Amino acid sequence: MGEQRGFTLVETVVAVAILALLTFGIVTLSLGLRPGALRAAIGSFDASFAAARAIAATSGNGATIVVLPRSDASGNRLPGFTLRVYRGRPTATNAVTLVDAPAVIADADVREATLGAAPFAIFLSTAGNASGQAAYPVVASDGTPQFATIAKQPACPSGGLVLTFSSAHASQTRVMPCGARAFGSPIPLATESPAPVLLTPKALVFHWPTAPVQTFVATEWGYTRWFAADAFACGANVARFPRNDPAPPYSPAHSPDDATASPIAPIGVPISYANAPDSMQDAPAVFPIAPETAGLCTVTIADAFGQKTEIGVQVMGQITPSESTLSWSSTDSGPKRLGIAKTYDAEALHAKLTDSACSGIVTVRASGTPLVPTDPAEGASTQSLIVTPVTDASGNNVGGACTLTYASQYAGEPPAHIAINVTTGLAEQTWPAQVQYAVQGQTFSVDGEACGAQALTADGNGDGGPPDWVQTLIAASPGMSTIDRAGCYGGAIFFREPSGAEKTVSVFATSCDNSVLRAVGLSENPASSAILTMAAQTTAGMCSVTLDDGSGGPKSFYNGRVDVKVVQSSNWVATWHIDYQDPCDLQVGDCRSSHDDGTVACISPQLEAGGYENGTVTLGAIASSAREISYLYNDASYNAASNVPTGYSYRASSPDLHNDWQITLEIWSCYDARNATQPTELR
């Protein structure tokens, strides 16, 4: 092995300085993305070559540079190469020893014109002369190079060693003539700053506390070592990194050198190594994280250079109702408000009913605009619902038990459940709502039919269609007359209690004088039903009858009360007529006499405060002289054009009025007594 020229003092000092930087781990030799990978590969080779020449000059046996193909932990071929510098040449057994410096791990490919692709070795004599050997050395199964003895350094290829470094977009050549040092300015990497740590995505959002695990990745340009989180718990257990399945490191080291390089990864915190199956240009380090509790937190990720960056974690609360149970009694049919909410959620909540189990028991409608906080930490996103029991034609709760199930718009989130309990409103029923009788010995005409009694609805119209349970009682009672379409029938009052134990039914209360109406008989049957037979007497009048089982339980149809009216062949009726008269409105209502003393009470339209009413009463069918008429507002006497407080009612009376007279009541009301030209405003 011939010797030509030695090193100058300057060259030796520079090479030793480069070696010192490599030895203390200051140089970053793992390479980044192309085209930076190409520049880094060439620069790293120049630095390694200078270090190898310095070693060759002082070792007494030269130096060896080994270039091997890259592979992963399973032995699969990866793009790029690795390079290590050894002290000595393989002139004898154990003549080659590894230099304590990090390996070059490059993404760029390298090829020597004569030796071909890696693996190959470059030998440097003590004078710096270069030669090489193809397919050398052999690598054992544990990754250790096996240096077979080469007694004499191989001849230098004609034209010297020509190394071509290439990436996907560019290439560059280094030429080492035989007997001369490599030219090209070495580019040591010791002064290069590390690239910043990037986290993808920038934030994690979990839509409920038991949502599936999500992952984020840490990447850094040209970095192949570890990343570490600050702790396993994110915040006050808002989220957590798993300690097993998978266990950290979540991504293993790409090579043993990455795992053992100083500083080594910290212990007792989540760690992950930059690793990729094919290219290490910007290999990701994967971190899995699972939600635990609704809230917000931040995870800090650091690399081996001490660089840190953060990722925010948001865990929304599970969809939750404001009430877990809504209940109604048999006498309660009012709507109830229900809130559906998600904490730590700044998105609009769109809760959806997922089944129809409560159809026919309650109705649900959305109320108002959903609440959406501007910040996830400020309150909750809320949707308001109005839940109302379904009632039958008589206004009673249909009743039943069911469960409302509401799901959010986030697929997979466990739904919210609200138990619904509605007690049926059919505790006690009476029919009809009103009965009109003719005084004893008389009848009245209904659609040309002479009736002794007529079933009426609550608004005073003829009830010609009793419910099925009444028809059943009529059919089971001998001698009970049917009810025709005009509502004419025998005048009985029907009662039932469709649920509960059998009870004794009685006339619980009555305002009927015996001269107006009398109860003739009360028949009961085992089904807690009863028929009360009534008989009109000789005196006209109005009263009420209440049937009850005495238990104090809830009742329907006006608390079990049936209004009764006993009339003579003609009625005294006060009527209001509606006309428009400028500047005032002529108002109208419908009132009937309530006493035989000639008194009628009517609720007049309510007026704005400061309004007034002018009232006149006209009597009809009075053949003789005018009768004295007085009128009152809530029992306080007012003259025409007097101011009337809001909501007062009108009553007219005369000692000469009887049930066979008709009066017409006309009332004008103006909005403002001080300005009668303003339009009337009624409430």
XYZ file of C-alpha atoms in Angstrom:
683
model
C 0.000 0.000 0.000
C 1.862 3.023 -1.289
C 2.347 6.226 0.654
C 2.336 9.582 -1.175
C 1.669 12.811 0.772
C 0.843 13.319 4.419
C -1.555 15.756 6.137
C -0.778 19.362 6.723
C -1.160 20.614 10.293
C -4.256 22.654 9.341
C -5.932 19.650 7.751
C -5.258 17.514 10.782
C -6.649 20.105 13.210
C -9.825 20.567 11.135
C -10.404 16.834 10.862
C -9.875 16.284 14.602
C -12.306 19.117 15.358
C -14.923 17.535 13.133
C -14.356 14.186 14.816
C -14.790 15.785 18.234
C -18.126 17.253 17.196
C -19.251 13.887 15.897
C -18.076 12.090 19.034
C -20.014 14.324 21.418
C -23.237 13.916 19.452
C -23.527 17.562 18.374
C -23.809 16.727 14.694
C -27.234 15.650 13.493
C -26.559 12.968 10.913
C -30.084 11.656 10.426
C -31.296 13.267 7.240
C -34.485 15.057 6.281
C -36.762 15.579 3.340
C -35.486 15.949 -0.210
C -33.890 18.056 -1.638
C -32.524 18.812 1.838
C -31.753 15.126 2.181
C -29.340 15.298 -0.758
C -27.467 18.284 0.658
C -27.378 16.688 4.097
C -26.120 13.370 2.682
C -23.260 15.061 0.841
C -22.415 17.280 3.777
C -22.434 14.337 6.163
C -20.219 12.318 3.815
C -17.724 15.191 3.538
C -17.602 15.526 7.325
C -17.238 11.763 7.798
C -14.545 11.570 5.120
C -12.558 14.367 6.801
C -12.881 12.595 10.145
C -11.784 9.285 8.559
C -8.671 10.943 7.059
C -7.768 12.350 10.474
C -8.153 8.901 12.026
C -6.144 7.299 9.201
C -3.291 9.748 9.800
C -2.992 8.802 13.484
C -4.125 5.166 13.753
C -1.041 3.553 12.193
C -3.310 1.388 9.993
C -5.415 3.902 8.142
C -9.239 3.969 8.354
C -12.263 2.283 6.812
C -15.567 3.874 5.731
C -18.457 1.387 5.498
C -21.530 2.234 3.371
C -24.492 -0.131 3.889
C -28.032 -0.163 2.500
C -30.805 0.973 4.872
C -33.339 -1.504 6.181
C -36.021 -1.548 8.850
C -36.144 -3.725 11.956
C -37.576 -6.607 9.911
C -34.787 -6.428 7.344
C -36.871 -4.813 4.597
C -34.918 -2.595 2.203
C -35.425 1.171 2.593
C -34.287 4.053 0.365
C -30.967 5.652 1.272
C -27.879 4.379 3.073
C -26.063 4.298 6.386
C -22.369 5.173 6.861
C -20.023 4.407 9.758
C -16.317 5.264 10.231
C -13.901 2.610 11.607
C -10.336 2.904 12.882
C -7.874 0.741 10.902
C -8.170 -1.389 7.774
C -8.978 -5.143 7.612
C -5.329 -6.200 7.227
C -5.692 -8.747 10.025
C -8.283 -10.186 12.387
C -9.750 -7.560 14.722
C -7.749 -4.831 12.985
C -10.939 -2.742 12.452
C -12.692 -1.061 15.395
C -15.761 1.198 15.446
C -15.233 4.902 16.088
C -17.405 6.320 18.885
C -19.468 8.607 16.651
C -23.080 8.487 15.432
C -23.884 6.838 12.149
C -24.935 8.756 9.076
C -28.517 7.759 8.173
C -29.422 9.217 4.796
C -32.565 9.195 2.680
C -30.575 10.028 -0.467
C -29.125 7.123 -2.444
C -25.383 6.692 -3.186
C -23.550 4.688 -5.836
C -19.846 4.354 -6.670
C -19.020 4.099 -10.375
C -16.949 0.900 -10.058
C -18.099 -0.579 -6.744
C -21.789 -0.112 -7.466
C -24.536 0.337 -4.853
C -24.131 -0.349 -1.154
C -22.723 -2.310 0.476
C -19.175 -1.229 -0.219
C -16.154 -0.071 1.756
C -13.673 2.755 1.214
C -10.146 2.312 2.607
C -7.887 5.234 3.470
C -4.165 4.844 4.009
C -2.271 6.896 6.564
C -1.457 9.313 3.729
C -5.141 9.623 2.765
C -4.973 7.546 -0.424
C -8.323 5.949 -1.236
C -9.444 2.614 -2.689
C -12.520 0.470 -2.264
C -14.083 -2.977 -2.169
C -17.537 -3.885 -3.540
C -20.048 -6.076 -1.601
C -18.009 -5.612 1.549
C -18.302 -6.199 4.491
C -20.817 -8.974 5.177
C -23.428 -8.045 7.786
C -24.313 -10.651 10.418
C -27.917 -11.420 11.461
C -27.559 -9.113 14.481
C -26.561 -6.212 12.161
C -22.839 -6.345 13.007
C -20.413 -5.971 10.023
C -18.010 -8.922 9.617
C -14.644 -7.746 8.271
C -12.901 -10.528 6.368
C -9.119 -10.019 6.235
C -7.752 -8.214 3.173
C -3.976 -8.496 3.236
C -3.352 -5.836 0.610
C -5.368 -2.739 -0.084
C -7.258 -3.111 -3.414
C -6.126 -1.073 -6.362
C -7.706 2.286 -6.908
C -10.183 2.216 -9.843
C -9.117 3.995 -12.981
C -10.172 7.593 -12.661
C -10.465 7.334 -8.898
C -13.539 6.780 -6.740
C -16.637 8.533 -8.090
C -19.607 8.664 -5.702
C -22.955 9.901 -7.013
C -25.545 10.992 -4.423
C -29.093 11.273 -5.753
C -32.600 12.069 -4.598
C -35.878 12.137 -6.470
C -35.168 15.563 -7.929
C -31.378 16.068 -8.038
C -27.948 14.417 -7.847
C -24.400 15.462 -6.956
C -20.999 13.792 -7.367
C -17.922 13.490 -5.169
C -14.628 12.416 -6.923
C -11.605 11.025 -5.020
C -8.647 10.598 -7.467
C -6.185 7.831 -6.651
C -3.382 9.238 -4.592
C -5.178 12.534 -4.006
C -7.648 13.671 -1.352
C -11.307 14.145 -2.190
C -12.126 17.584 -3.444
C -15.149 19.686 -2.652
C -15.563 21.768 0.458
C -16.639 19.661 3.412
C -19.934 20.924 4.876
C -20.044 19.984 8.548
C -23.548 19.847 10.022
C -22.576 20.732 13.569
C -23.930 24.268 13.324
C -27.314 23.366 11.719
C -30.398 24.126 13.854
C -33.069 21.428 14.279
C -36.367 21.880 12.448
C -39.465 22.754 14.519
C -41.730 20.049 15.940
C -45.061 19.822 14.116
C -48.204 18.147 15.519
C -50.995 16.893 13.278
C -53.848 17.617 13.784
C -53.352 20.792 15.794
C -56.180 19.838 18.209
C -58.238 16.767 19.114
C -62.002 16.932 19.683
C -63.838 14.020 21.334
C -67.631 14.266 21.047
C -68.333 12.400 24.301
C -66.231 11.063 27.214
C -66.243 7.422 26.069
C -65.584 8.179 22.410
C -63.035 6.001 20.549
C -59.292 6.584 20.905
C -57.808 9.147 18.522
C -54.194 9.619 17.440
C -51.978 12.523 16.549
C -48.470 12.466 15.087
C -45.335 14.456 15.806
C -42.964 15.146 12.915
C -39.725 17.050 12.517
C -37.758 17.667 9.335
C -34.879 15.202 9.145
C -35.445 13.813 12.667
C -35.480 10.078 13.478
C -35.339 9.986 17.244
C -37.877 10.156 20.080
C -40.707 12.511 21.007
C -42.115 12.591 24.543
C -45.354 13.863 26.123
C -45.206 15.658 29.459
C -47.444 13.141 31.328
C -49.816 10.235 30.831
C -52.801 12.314 32.014
C -53.997 15.351 30.082
C -55.336 17.871 32.580
C -57.387 16.550 35.504
C -57.919 13.192 33.777
C -59.711 14.863 30.865
C -57.836 12.465 28.577
C -55.110 9.874 29.022
C -52.346 8.171 27.052
C -52.557 4.360 27.331
C -49.906 2.625 29.441
C -50.507 -0.639 27.643
C -52.249 -1.976 24.543
C -50.411 -0.290 22.983
C -47.617 0.408 25.426
C -45.116 3.193 24.820
C -43.136 3.611 22.731
C -46.222 3.851 20.515
C -43.997 3.878 17.432
C -40.763 1.888 17.920
C -37.355 3.197 16.985
C -36.539 2.794 13.323
C -33.057 1.477 14.077
C -31.033 0.531 17.186
C -28.954 3.654 16.672
C -32.051 5.859 17.039
C -32.991 4.090 20.267
C -29.554 4.329 21.870
C -28.474 7.774 20.691
C -27.800 10.285 23.461
C -29.797 11.696 25.102
C -31.941 8.626 25.452
C -35.726 8.874 25.724
C -37.098 9.839 29.158
C -38.623 7.168 31.388
C -42.144 7.267 32.885
C -43.811 9.420 30.229
C -45.467 8.597 26.877
C -42.849 8.357 24.133
C -42.883 7.575 20.438
C -40.134 7.407 17.806
C -40.164 8.879 14.338
C -40.685 5.863 12.117
C -41.942 5.188 8.601
C -42.180 1.962 6.578
C -40.410 3.322 3.498
C -38.919 6.788 3.939
C -37.558 8.716 6.903
C -37.858 12.103 5.210
C -40.393 13.349 7.784
C -41.237 10.145 9.604
C -44.165 10.480 12.052
C -44.206 9.512 15.710
C -47.698 8.286 16.590
C -49.414 9.085 19.923
C -52.789 7.513 20.833
C -54.961 9.270 23.424
C -58.335 8.336 24.945
C -60.972 10.658 26.507
C -62.073 10.178 30.115
C -63.895 13.231 31.491
C -65.605 16.230 29.907
C -63.246 19.202 29.846
C -60.330 20.942 28.144
C -56.604 20.231 28.503
C -53.256 20.642 26.762
C -50.492 18.108 26.016
C -46.867 19.244 25.604
C -44.628 17.269 23.204
C -40.817 17.619 23.305
C -37.991 16.267 21.136
C -34.424 15.306 22.055
C -33.258 18.890 21.411
C -35.578 20.254 24.109
C -37.949 21.807 21.581
C -41.579 21.828 22.756
C -44.978 22.354 21.212
C -48.558 21.815 22.399
C -51.777 20.151 21.247
C -55.183 21.031 22.678
C -57.679 18.337 23.694
C -61.441 18.962 23.961
C -63.747 16.316 25.435
C -67.455 17.144 25.163
C -69.853 15.985 27.839
C -72.279 13.197 27.031
C -75.736 14.276 25.866
C -77.750 14.679 29.077
C -81.373 15.609 29.842
C -82.201 18.216 32.484
C -84.709 15.756 33.983
C -84.409 11.979 33.980
C -88.149 11.542 34.653
C -91.225 13.588 33.755
C -94.517 12.729 35.467
C -98.080 13.984 35.256
C -100.980 13.291 37.609
C -104.437 12.490 36.290
C -105.502 16.117 36.746
C -102.369 17.605 35.157
C -102.207 17.988 31.393
C -99.886 20.978 31.317
C -96.693 21.121 29.240
C -93.286 20.642 30.864
C -89.964 22.019 29.647
C -87.082 19.614 29.090
C -83.489 20.585 28.323
C -81.007 18.429 26.368
C -77.408 19.600 26.801
C -73.739 18.831 26.132
C -71.034 20.513 28.186
C -67.738 21.730 26.673
C -69.460 21.948 23.301
C -69.408 25.113 21.230
C -71.340 23.555 18.355
C -75.127 23.691 17.944
C -76.741 20.613 19.454
C -79.224 18.849 17.183
C -80.839 16.252 19.433
C -83.113 13.837 17.569
C -85.843 11.546 18.883
C -84.732 8.061 17.838
C -87.931 6.075 18.429
C -91.721 6.438 18.631
C -92.297 4.624 21.936
C -94.065 7.658 23.413
C -96.304 8.334 20.432
C -99.869 8.660 21.659
C -98.781 9.358 25.252
C -96.953 12.707 24.934
C -96.037 15.107 22.171
C -92.647 16.812 21.963
C -91.731 19.992 20.144
C -88.594 22.105 20.021
C -88.735 25.416 21.853
C -86.724 28.499 21.068
C -83.280 28.777 19.530
C -80.634 26.271 20.707
C -78.036 27.790 23.020
C -74.515 27.727 21.583
C -71.736 29.103 23.842
C -68.969 31.059 22.161
C -66.323 29.125 24.099
C -66.463 25.401 24.978
C -65.555 26.254 28.568
C -68.547 28.592 28.933
C -71.658 26.573 29.791
C -73.160 24.023 27.467
C -74.882 23.748 24.121
C -78.547 23.265 24.956
C -81.727 22.434 23.096
C -85.076 23.064 24.805
C -88.099 20.809 24.299
C -91.738 21.117 25.366
C -93.364 17.826 26.399
C -97.171 17.716 26.651
C -99.490 14.810 27.522
C -101.851 13.616 24.791
C -105.487 14.129 25.795
C -108.743 12.687 24.519
C -111.717 14.606 23.164
C -112.798 15.441 26.704
C -109.428 16.916 27.656
C -108.306 13.982 29.819
C -104.844 12.449 29.765
C -104.711 9.352 27.611
C -101.966 8.201 29.976
C -99.200 5.628 29.817
C -95.528 5.031 30.523
C -92.710 5.170 27.977
C -89.141 6.370 27.446
C -88.024 9.262 25.276
C -84.671 8.479 23.652
C -82.650 11.344 22.211
C -79.389 11.043 20.283
C -76.956 13.778 19.307
C -75.711 14.379 15.785
C -72.488 12.529 16.627
C -72.779 8.929 15.432
C -72.016 6.383 18.125
C -72.660 8.584 21.160
C -74.828 6.858 23.808
C -78.310 8.471 23.771
C -80.138 10.307 26.548
C -83.167 8.600 28.128
C -86.122 10.330 29.812
C -88.754 8.237 31.587
C -92.314 9.430 30.948
C -95.174 8.630 33.344
C -98.622 10.037 32.595
C -101.537 9.029 34.818
C -104.785 8.617 32.922
C -107.204 11.479 33.476
C -110.267 9.233 33.509
C -110.472 8.973 37.277
C -114.136 9.976 37.463
C -116.401 10.836 34.567
C -119.865 12.322 34.350
C -122.121 12.850 31.354
C -123.559 15.093 30.061
C -121.829 18.376 30.837
C -125.211 20.131 31.125
C -128.868 19.076 31.211
C -131.833 21.281 30.362
C -135.254 20.295 31.764
C -138.705 21.701 31.185
C -140.624 22.508 34.365
C -142.928 19.790 35.507
C -145.788 19.274 33.080
C -144.173 21.239 30.212
C -141.947 20.509 27.214
C -139.783 22.661 24.990
C -139.202 22.438 21.299
C -135.895 21.277 19.784
C -135.875 21.156 15.973
C -139.639 20.725 16.077
C -139.433 17.904 18.611
C -141.034 18.210 22.038
C -138.401 17.431 24.692
C -138.778 17.047 28.434
C -134.981 16.989 28.855
C -132.026 17.644 26.580
C -128.350 16.727 26.963
C -126.093 19.713 26.313
C -122.353 20.114 25.737
C -120.267 22.433 27.881
C -120.953 25.315 25.492
C -124.725 24.798 25.635
C -125.263 22.992 22.337
C -127.271 19.825 22.002
C -125.181 16.688 22.667
C -126.551 13.997 20.426
C -123.529 11.683 20.636
C -122.863 10.335 24.113
C -119.661 8.298 24.596
C -119.688 4.513 24.249
C -119.611 3.879 27.984
C -122.902 5.799 28.351
C -124.484 3.841 25.517
C -123.404 0.638 27.291
C -125.066 1.741 30.548
C -128.271 2.685 28.698
C -128.392 -0.691 26.959
C -127.898 -2.518 30.293
C -130.631 -0.546 32.117
C -134.235 -1.673 31.478
C -136.579 1.184 30.662
C -133.760 3.667 30.008
C -134.614 5.752 26.951
C -132.110 6.301 24.184
C -130.707 9.694 23.200
C -131.586 11.057 19.780
C -129.537 13.282 17.536
C -131.010 16.426 19.049
C -129.949 15.288 22.516
C -133.516 14.640 23.777
C -133.725 11.883 26.392
C -135.079 11.060 29.854
C -132.722 13.402 31.700
C -130.561 10.969 33.719
C -126.992 11.814 34.803
C -124.360 9.111 34.163
C -121.215 8.442 36.223
C -118.318 6.018 36.018
C -114.895 5.401 37.526
C -113.033 3.335 34.939
C -109.972 2.605 37.088
C -109.428 1.655 40.705
C -111.419 -0.416 43.172
C -115.191 -0.394 43.314
C -116.525 2.507 45.346
C -119.908 3.751 46.500
C -121.189 6.618 44.386
C -123.252 9.362 45.954
C -124.661 12.777 45.208
C -121.708 14.598 46.656
C -123.106 18.124 46.414
C -126.090 19.906 44.890
C -127.228 23.477 44.638
C -130.673 22.492 43.383
C -133.679 23.551 45.451
C -136.282 20.793 45.812
C -138.791 23.061 44.098
C -136.534 23.112 41.002
C -135.054 19.592 40.737
C -135.055 16.396 42.745
C -132.993 13.198 42.598
C -135.397 10.293 42.061
C -132.997 7.349 42.231
C -129.327 6.265 42.071
C -128.501 2.879 40.610
C -125.012 1.369 40.753
C -123.349 -1.663 39.222
C -120.117 -3.599 40.008
C -118.151 -1.677 37.397
C -118.128 1.475 39.569
C -120.742 3.076 37.341
C -123.981 4.764 38.317
C -127.099 6.360 36.847
C -128.743 9.230 38.719
C -132.371 9.752 37.724
C -133.568 13.362 38.061
C -137.034 14.946 37.941
C -137.802 18.606 37.246
C -140.182 20.366 39.592
C -142.615 23.236 39.141
C -140.164 26.109 39.545
C -137.729 27.256 36.853
C -134.128 27.812 37.887
C -130.464 26.968 37.483
C -128.361 24.750 39.739
C -125.723 22.009 39.628
C -125.317 18.411 40.747
C -121.970 16.801 41.613
C -121.404 13.054 41.700
C -118.440 11.632 43.579
C -117.139 8.421 45.136
C -116.186 10.283 48.313
C -112.515 9.361 48.026
C -111.297 12.849 47.251
C -109.641 11.525 44.108
C -109.342 13.506 40.879
C -112.427 14.151 38.770
C -112.941 15.223 35.199
C -115.707 17.079 33.395
C -115.750 20.103 35.681
C -114.855 18.074 38.797
C -117.813 15.750 38.371
C -120.314 18.599 38.300
C -123.264 18.625 35.950
C -124.943 21.983 35.403
C -128.739 21.847 35.394
C -131.212 24.329 33.912
C -134.954 24.016 34.491
C -136.886 26.321 32.145
C -140.414 27.413 31.436
C -141.738 27.477 27.903
C -139.963 30.816 27.202
C -136.683 32.161 28.512
C -135.423 35.519 29.600
C -132.252 36.066 27.619
C -129.945 39.065 27.514
C -128.073 39.480 24.263
C -125.339 41.802 23.060
C -125.164 42.894 19.451
C -121.965 43.774 17.566
C -122.022 46.758 15.251
C -119.465 49.387 14.377
C -120.300 52.941 15.332
C -117.757 55.720 14.966
C -116.097 56.804 17.185
C -116.967 53.878 19.436
C -117.496 50.157 18.982
C -120.787 48.561 19.780
C -119.891 45.309 21.542
C -121.812 42.121 22.046
C -121.864 39.085 24.279
C -124.272 36.292 25.145
C -125.720 36.099 28.649
C -128.541 34.140 30.210
C -130.472 34.821 33.375
C -129.164 33.071 36.460
C -131.926 33.966 38.895
C -135.680 34.348 38.863
C -135.440 37.836 40.321
C -134.834 39.408 36.936
C -131.051 39.704 37.257
C -128.545 38.832 34.540
C -124.751 39.002 34.861
C -122.572 39.362 31.779
C -118.824 39.707 31.401
C -118.305 42.699 29.168
C -115.231 43.054 26.965
C -112.290 44.316 28.978
C -111.290 47.877 28.343
C -108.021 49.693 28.451
C -107.632 51.673 31.664
C -109.301 55.051 31.285
C -111.962 53.832 28.869
C -115.645 54.148 29.521
C -118.899 52.472 28.552
C -122.284 53.920 27.728
C -125.022 51.410 28.394
C -128.666 51.245 27.478
C -131.109 48.453 28.193
C -134.149 47.847 26.004
C -136.961 45.596 27.185
C -139.032 43.673 24.700
C -142.487 42.111 25.004
C -143.578 44.576 27.728
C -146.935 45.990 26.673
C -147.471 48.502 29.441
C -145.414 51.444 30.610
C -141.625 51.523 30.833
C -140.069 49.634 33.671
C -137.376 50.914 35.949
C -134.006 49.439 34.924
C -130.759 49.724 36.874
C -127.345 48.465 35.864
C -124.206 47.833 37.868
C -120.532 47.223 37.223
C -119.268 44.654 39.717
C -122.014 45.666 42.143
C -121.001 49.336 42.002
C -123.482 51.741 40.455
C -122.351 53.758 37.417
C -124.169 56.230 35.272
C -123.865 56.569 31.535
C -120.489 57.852 30.371
C -118.825 56.974 33.672
C -115.253 55.681 33.650
C -115.098 51.912 33.972
C -112.020 50.085 35.310
C -110.609 47.283 33.172
C -112.293 43.890 33.421
C -115.587 44.912 35.040
C -118.776 42.988 34.251
C -122.297 44.271 33.740
C -125.478 43.314 35.540
C -128.965 44.586 34.711
C -131.999 44.081 36.918
C -135.600 45.155 37.343
C -138.271 44.154 39.863
C -140.685 43.790 36.931
C -138.540 41.286 34.953
C -139.455 37.621 34.920
C -138.185 34.573 33.063
C -140.556 35.132 30.174
C -139.095 38.503 29.175
C -136.314 39.295 26.748
C -133.986 42.259 27.014
C -131.438 43.617 24.642
C -128.269 45.085 26.188
C -126.234 47.437 24.028
C -122.856 48.673 25.303
C -120.479 51.032 23.511
C -116.878 51.261 24.693
C -114.234 53.772 23.710
C -110.495 53.426 24.215
C -109.936 56.846 25.799
C -112.609 59.008 27.384
C -110.492 62.085 26.676
C -110.191 61.308 22.993
C -113.238 59.437 21.732
C -111.959 59.486 18.122
C -109.262 56.913 18.860
C -110.042 53.356 17.751
C -111.276 50.916 20.334
C -108.678 48.506 21.721
C -110.224 45.440 23.312
C -108.536 42.768 25.396
